[in-house]
Coordinates of C-alpha atoms in Angstrom, one line a residue:
M10 CA 26.3 -12.3 4.5
E11 CA 27.8 -9.7 2.4
S12 CA 26.0 -7.6 -0.2
N13 CA 27.8 -7.1 -3.6
A14 CA 25.0 -4.4 -4.5
P15 CA 26.4 -1.0 -5.9
S16 CA 27.2 2.0 -3.9
T17 CA 24.5 4.0 -2.5
Y18 CA 22.9 7.3 -4.7
P19 CA 21.1 9.9 -3.2
R20 CA 18.0 8.9 -1.8
E21 CA 15.7 10.9 -4.1
C22 CA 17.6 9.1 -7.2
Y23 CA 16.0 5.7 -6.7
A24 CA 12.0 7.3 -7.3
D25 CA 13.3 8.7 -10.9
A26 CA 12.6 6.1 -13.4
K27 CA 15.4 7.7 -15.6
F28 CA 17.9 6.8 -12.9
W29 CA 17.0 3.1 -13.4
D30 CA 17.1 3.0 -17.1
D31 CA 20.7 4.5 -16.9
R32 CA 21.6 2.0 -14.3
F33 CA 19.9 -0.7 -15.8
S34 CA 21.8 -0.2 -19.0
E35 CA 25.2 -1.1 -17.5
E36 CA 24.3 -3.7 -15.1
I37 CA 21.7 -6.2 -17.0
G38 CA 21.9 -9.9 -15.3
Q39 CA 23.4 -9.2 -12.4
Q40 CA 22.1 -10.7 -9.1
Y41 CA 21.8 -8.8 -5.8
V42 CA 19.2 -11.1 -4.3
T43 CA 19.1 -15.0 -4.5
A44 CA 16.2 -17.2 -4.0
S45 CA 18.0 -19.1 -1.5
E46 CA 18.5 -15.7 0.7
L47 CA 14.8 -14.9 0.1
S48 CA 13.9 -18.7 1.3
D49 CA 15.6 -17.8 4.8
F50 CA 12.2 -16.8 6.2
S51 CA 11.0 -20.2 5.9
S52 CA 13.1 -21.4 8.7
I53 CA 12.0 -18.2 11.0
H54 CA 8.6 -20.0 12.0
T55 CA 9.2 -23.3 11.3
G56 CA 6.2 -25.5 11.0
S57 CA 3.9 -22.4 10.6
D58 CA 1.2 -22.3 8.0
I59 CA 3.5 -19.4 6.3
A60 CA 6.3 -21.2 5.7
N61 CA 4.7 -24.7 4.6
S62 CA 2.4 -23.0 2.4
L63 CA 4.5 -20.0 0.9
W64 CA 7.9 -21.6 0.4
L65 CA 8.2 -25.4 1.5
Q66 CA 5.3 -26.6 -1.1
T67 CA 5.7 -23.7 -3.8
R68 CA 6.4 -26.1 -6.6
E69 CA 2.8 -27.8 -6.3
V70 CA 0.9 -24.6 -4.4
L71 CA 2.6 -21.4 -6.2
R72 CA 2.8 -22.3 -9.5
L73 CA 2.5 -18.7 -11.3
V74 CA 4.5 -15.9 -10.0
L75 CA 4.5 -12.1 -10.5
M76 CA 7.8 -10.5 -9.3
I77 CA 7.0 -6.6 -9.2
G78 CA 10.1 -4.4 -10.1
C79 CA 12.1 -7.1 -11.3
G80 CA 15.0 -4.7 -12.8
N81 CA 18.0 -6.7 -14.0
S82 CA 17.7 -9.3 -11.2
R83 CA 18.2 -13.1 -12.2
L84 CA 16.3 -14.1 -8.9
P85 CA 13.6 -15.3 -11.9
E86 CA 15.9 -17.9 -13.4
E87 CA 17.1 -19.4 -10.2
L88 CA 13.1 -19.5 -9.1
V89 CA 12.7 -21.7 -12.3
K90 CA 15.8 -23.6 -12.6
E91 CA 16.3 -24.2 -8.7
H92 CA 13.5 -24.0 -6.9
G93 CA 10.9 -25.7 -9.7
F94 CA 8.3 -22.9 -10.0
R95 CA 6.5 -23.3 -13.8
H96 CA 6.7 -19.6 -14.7
V97 CA 7.6 -16.0 -13.4
C98 CA 6.1 -13.0 -14.9
C99 CA 9.0 -10.0 -14.4
I100 CA 7.6 -6.6 -14.6
D101 CA 9.2 -3.1 -14.6
L102 CA 8.8 0.1 -15.2
S103 CA 12.1 0.6 -16.8
T104 CA 12.1 -0.3 -20.4
V105 CA 15.8 -0.7 -20.5
A106 CA 15.3 -3.5 -18.0
I107 CA 12.7 -5.6 -19.5
E108 CA 14.2 -5.3 -23.3
G109 CA 17.9 -6.1 -21.7
M110 CA 16.7 -9.1 -19.6
A111 CA 14.4 -10.6 -22.4
K112 CA 17.3 -10.2 -24.9
Y113 CA 19.9 -11.8 -22.2
Y114 CA 17.6 -14.8 -22.0
M115 CA 16.7 -15.1 -25.7
E116 CA 18.9 -18.1 -26.3
D117 CA 18.0 -19.8 -23.5
A118 CA 15.0 -22.5 -24.9
E119 CA 13.8 -23.2 -21.3
L120 CA 13.8 -20.2 -19.8
R121 CA 12.4 -17.9 -22.8
T122 CA 9.3 -19.7 -22.2
K123 CA 8.9 -19.8 -18.4
L124 CA 10.2 -16.1 -17.7
E125 CA 8.1 -13.7 -19.2
W126 CA 9.0 -9.7 -19.4
L127 CA 6.7 -7.0 -19.3
N128 CA 7.1 -3.5 -19.0
V129 CA 3.9 -2.7 -16.6
D130 CA 3.9 0.0 -14.0
A131 CA 3.2 -1.3 -10.7
T132 CA 0.6 1.4 -9.8
K133 CA -1.4 0.3 -12.9
M134 CA -1.2 -3.7 -12.8
G135 CA -4.7 -4.3 -12.4
A136 CA -6.0 -2.7 -15.6
Y137 CA -3.0 -4.3 -17.6
F138 CA -3.6 -7.9 -16.4
N139 CA -7.1 -7.8 -16.5
G140 CA -8.1 -10.3 -14.6
R141 CA -5.1 -12.4 -14.8
R142 CA -4.1 -13.8 -11.4
F143 CA -0.9 -14.7 -9.5
D144 CA -0.4 -17.5 -6.8
L145 CA 2.7 -15.4 -5.1
I146 CA 3.9 -12.1 -5.8
I147 CA 7.8 -11.0 -5.2
E148 CA 8.5 -7.3 -4.7
K149 CA 11.8 -6.6 -3.1
G150 CA 12.9 -3.0 -3.0
T151 CA 10.2 -1.4 -5.4
L152 CA 8.0 0.0 -2.3
D153 CA 11.3 1.5 -1.1
A154 CA 12.1 2.9 -4.1
M155 CA 8.6 4.7 -4.4
M156 CA 9.0 5.9 -0.8
C157 CA 12.1 7.6 -1.8
S158 CA 9.7 10.2 -3.2
S159 CA 8.5 13.4 -1.4
S160 CA 4.9 11.8 -1.6
T161 CA 3.6 8.2 -0.6
E162 CA 1.1 8.3 -3.2
A163 CA 2.8 5.8 -5.6
A164 CA 3.5 3.5 -2.9
V165 CA 0.0 3.2 -1.8
A166 CA -1.2 3.1 -5.2
M167 CA 1.4 0.1 -5.9
L168 CA -0.1 -1.7 -2.7
N169 CA -4.0 -1.0 -3.6
E170 CA -3.2 -3.0 -6.8
I171 CA -1.8 -6.3 -5.2
P172 CA -5.7 -7.6 -4.5
K173 CA -6.2 -7.0 -8.1
V174 CA -3.5 -9.6 -9.3
I175 CA -3.3 -11.9 -6.6
E176 CA -5.4 -15.1 -6.5
P177 CA -8.1 -14.6 -3.8
N178 CA -8.0 -16.5 -0.6
K179 CA -4.9 -18.6 -1.6
G180 CA -2.5 -16.1 -3.3
C181 CA 0.2 -14.7 -0.8
C182 CA 2.5 -11.7 -1.5
M183 CA 6.3 -11.5 0.0
L184 CA 7.2 -8.1 0.2
V185 CA 10.8 -7.1 1.2
S186 CA 11.9 -3.8 2.6
H187 CA 14.5 -2.3 4.3
N188 CA 12.2 0.9 5.1
R189 CA 10.7 1.2 8.7
K190 CA 8.3 3.6 7.3
R191 CA 6.3 0.9 5.4
D192 CA 4.6 -0.2 8.7
S193 CA 2.8 2.9 8.9
L194 CA 2.1 3.0 5.1
L195 CA 0.5 -0.4 5.3
L196 CA -1.5 0.4 8.6
S197 CA -2.6 4.0 8.1
H198 CA -3.7 4.1 4.6
D199 CA -6.5 2.7 2.6
V200 CA -4.8 -0.6 1.9
S201 CA -6.6 -3.8 1.1
L202 CA -4.1 -5.9 2.5
R203 CA -3.9 -7.9 6.1
V204 CA -0.4 -7.9 7.3
R205 CA 0.2 -11.9 8.4
A206 CA 3.7 -11.8 9.7
V207 CA 6.5 -9.4 10.2
R208 CA 10.0 -11.3 10.4
R209 CA 13.6 -10.4 10.0
G210 CA 15.6 -12.2 7.3
E211 CA 19.4 -12.2 6.9
L212 CA 19.1 -10.7 2.9
S213 CA 22.4 -8.9 3.0
S214 CA 24.9 -7.6 5.6
Q215 CA 21.6 -5.1 6.6
S216 CA 19.0 -7.1 8.2
M217 CA 15.9 -6.9 6.2
L218 CA 12.2 -7.1 7.3
V219 CA 10.2 -9.5 5.3
N220 CA 6.5 -8.9 5.3
I221 CA 4.4 -11.6 4.3
L222 CA 1.1 -10.3 3.0
R223 CA -2.2 -12.1 2.1
S224 CA -4.9 -10.6 0.0
K225 CA -7.9 -10.0 1.6
L226 CA -11.0 -7.8 0.7
G227 CA -11.9 -5.1 3.2
N228 CA -9.5 -3.0 5.2
E229 CA -9.0 -5.2 8.1
Y230 CA -5.4 -5.9 9.5
E231 CA -3.9 -8.3 11.9
Y232 CA -0.5 -6.4 12.5
I233 CA 2.2 -8.3 14.9
K234 CA 4.4 -5.7 16.4
A235 CA 8.0 -6.2 16.4
A236 CA 7.8 -6.7 20.1
D237 CA 5.3 -9.5 19.9
I238 CA 7.7 -11.5 17.5
G239 CA 11.4 -10.8 19.3
L240 CA 12.2 -8.1 17.1
D241 CA 12.6 -5.2 20.0
G242 CA 14.9 -2.4 19.3
L243 CA 14.0 -1.7 15.7

């Protein structure tokens, strides 16, 4: 599958908020990852509780969705129109992205009520939402962008905010990451999440790893090593 994403920039740019403001000012409404591509992971472990609860039954089970670092993606539109999600709350640190996307959908009566655009710092989601919870959280690149910084502080802070905004017990978070260092980040820091599965999905010309996380209190981890699930050589 070919990616229509723009050419790469120096690595450190991706951790710079101004870089994203400048980029989104030119690219509002473009689409790099589709819902059908994200759903590919459901066939990787056919029949598993992960596939059944996280994607195949989403219209009934996962009603409220939070998309972290939504940027200029039209994935939220596709989730509503083609996959039956009732409400998608889209957050991003970039004011340019949020204001631009809200304006982009202003004339669409259906999406105007089902897509919510909020300027929120992902490292402070708990305080912002103040008890509001989501059935499904989708994060497709924000963690990688944060890890382009010289420090992992922001990345760890974001991961620790997820349990504060996800539905306890039944809530799921789908984390899409290119960065192999995220494994050690999840396991070696004080992150209150448990890794349920690590799988390879074909989301672009490059192979992505899809980490399906379920919220859990405490610091227990169930980590499936690459060798255990046929991902040797990563």
